[in-house]
Short mmCIF file of C-alpha atoms in Angstrom, two decimals:
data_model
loop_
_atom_site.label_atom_id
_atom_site.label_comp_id
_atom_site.label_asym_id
_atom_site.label_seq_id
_atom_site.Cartn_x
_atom_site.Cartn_y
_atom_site.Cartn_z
CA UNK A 1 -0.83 -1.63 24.44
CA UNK A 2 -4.22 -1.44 25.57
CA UNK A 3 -7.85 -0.26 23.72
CA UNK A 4 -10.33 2.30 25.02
CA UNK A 5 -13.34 3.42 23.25
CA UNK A 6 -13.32 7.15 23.15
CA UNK A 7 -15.92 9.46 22.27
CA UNK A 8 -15.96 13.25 22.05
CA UNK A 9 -13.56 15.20 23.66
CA UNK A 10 -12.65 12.58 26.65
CA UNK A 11 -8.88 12.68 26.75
CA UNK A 12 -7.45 8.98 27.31
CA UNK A 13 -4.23 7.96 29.49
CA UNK A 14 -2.57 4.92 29.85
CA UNK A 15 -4.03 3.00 32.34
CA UNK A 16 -1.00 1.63 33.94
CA UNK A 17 1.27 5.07 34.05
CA UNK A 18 -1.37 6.99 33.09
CA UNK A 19 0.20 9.37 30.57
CA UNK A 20 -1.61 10.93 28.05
CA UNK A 21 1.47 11.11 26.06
CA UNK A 22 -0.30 8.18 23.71
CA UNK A 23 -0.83 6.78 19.90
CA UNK A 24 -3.98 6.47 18.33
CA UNK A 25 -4.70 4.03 16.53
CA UNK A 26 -8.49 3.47 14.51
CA UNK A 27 -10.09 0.59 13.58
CA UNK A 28 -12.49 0.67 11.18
CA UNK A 29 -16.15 -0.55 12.26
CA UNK A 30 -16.97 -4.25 10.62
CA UNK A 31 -20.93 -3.48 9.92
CA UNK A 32 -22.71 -6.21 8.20
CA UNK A 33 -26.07 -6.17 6.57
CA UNK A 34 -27.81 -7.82 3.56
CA UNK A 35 -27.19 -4.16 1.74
CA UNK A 36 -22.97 -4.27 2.20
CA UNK A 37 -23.05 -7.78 1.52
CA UNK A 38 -24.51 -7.41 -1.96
CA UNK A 39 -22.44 -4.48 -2.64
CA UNK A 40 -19.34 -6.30 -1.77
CA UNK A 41 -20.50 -9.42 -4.14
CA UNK A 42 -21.31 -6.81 -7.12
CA UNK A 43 -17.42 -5.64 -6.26
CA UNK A 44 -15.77 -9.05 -6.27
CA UNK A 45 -17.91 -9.94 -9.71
CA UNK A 46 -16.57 -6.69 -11.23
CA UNK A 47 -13.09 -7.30 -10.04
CA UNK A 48 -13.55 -10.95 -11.63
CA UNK A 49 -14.62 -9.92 -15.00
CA UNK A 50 -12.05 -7.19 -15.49
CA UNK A 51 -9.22 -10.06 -14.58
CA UNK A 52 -10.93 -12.26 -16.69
CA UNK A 53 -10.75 -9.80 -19.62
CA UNK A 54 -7.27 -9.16 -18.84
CA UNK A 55 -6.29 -12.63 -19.06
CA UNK A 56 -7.78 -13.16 -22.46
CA UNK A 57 -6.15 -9.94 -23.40
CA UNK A 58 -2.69 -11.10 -22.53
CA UNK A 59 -3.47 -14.74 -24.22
CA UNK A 60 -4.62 -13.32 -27.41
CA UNK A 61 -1.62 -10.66 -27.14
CA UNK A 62 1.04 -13.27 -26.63
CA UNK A 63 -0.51 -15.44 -29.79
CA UNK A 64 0.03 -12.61 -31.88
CA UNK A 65 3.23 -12.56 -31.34
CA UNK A 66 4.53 -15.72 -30.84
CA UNK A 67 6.57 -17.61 -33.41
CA UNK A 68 6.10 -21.09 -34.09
#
């Protein structure tokens, strides 16, 4: 296994038998800035709130129905 940054039309080979013969694999670029950061808080708070409201949903759910 071995990485390579290609761009454009550049072909890639293995470096050590040199076959082009190869899997790609992408990563995904990690960009940070005060802009992804907030949108990645606002995300988190939304996906907090809706689990919040599902909890209280399941509570009130399961008083409803239980038998004392």
């Amino acid at each position: 296994m071995f990485e390579a940054l290609v761009r454009g039309a550049t072909i890639p080979s293995c470096p050590e038998c040199r076959s082009e013969d190869l899997e790609r694999l992408l990563s995904l670029p990690a960009v940070r800035s005060e802009s992804t950061r907030q949108q990645a808080l606002r995300a988190a708070k939304r996906r907090d709130a809706s689990q919040a409201n599902e909890r209280v949903r399941a509570q009130r759910e399961y008083e409803a129905h239980h038998d004392d």
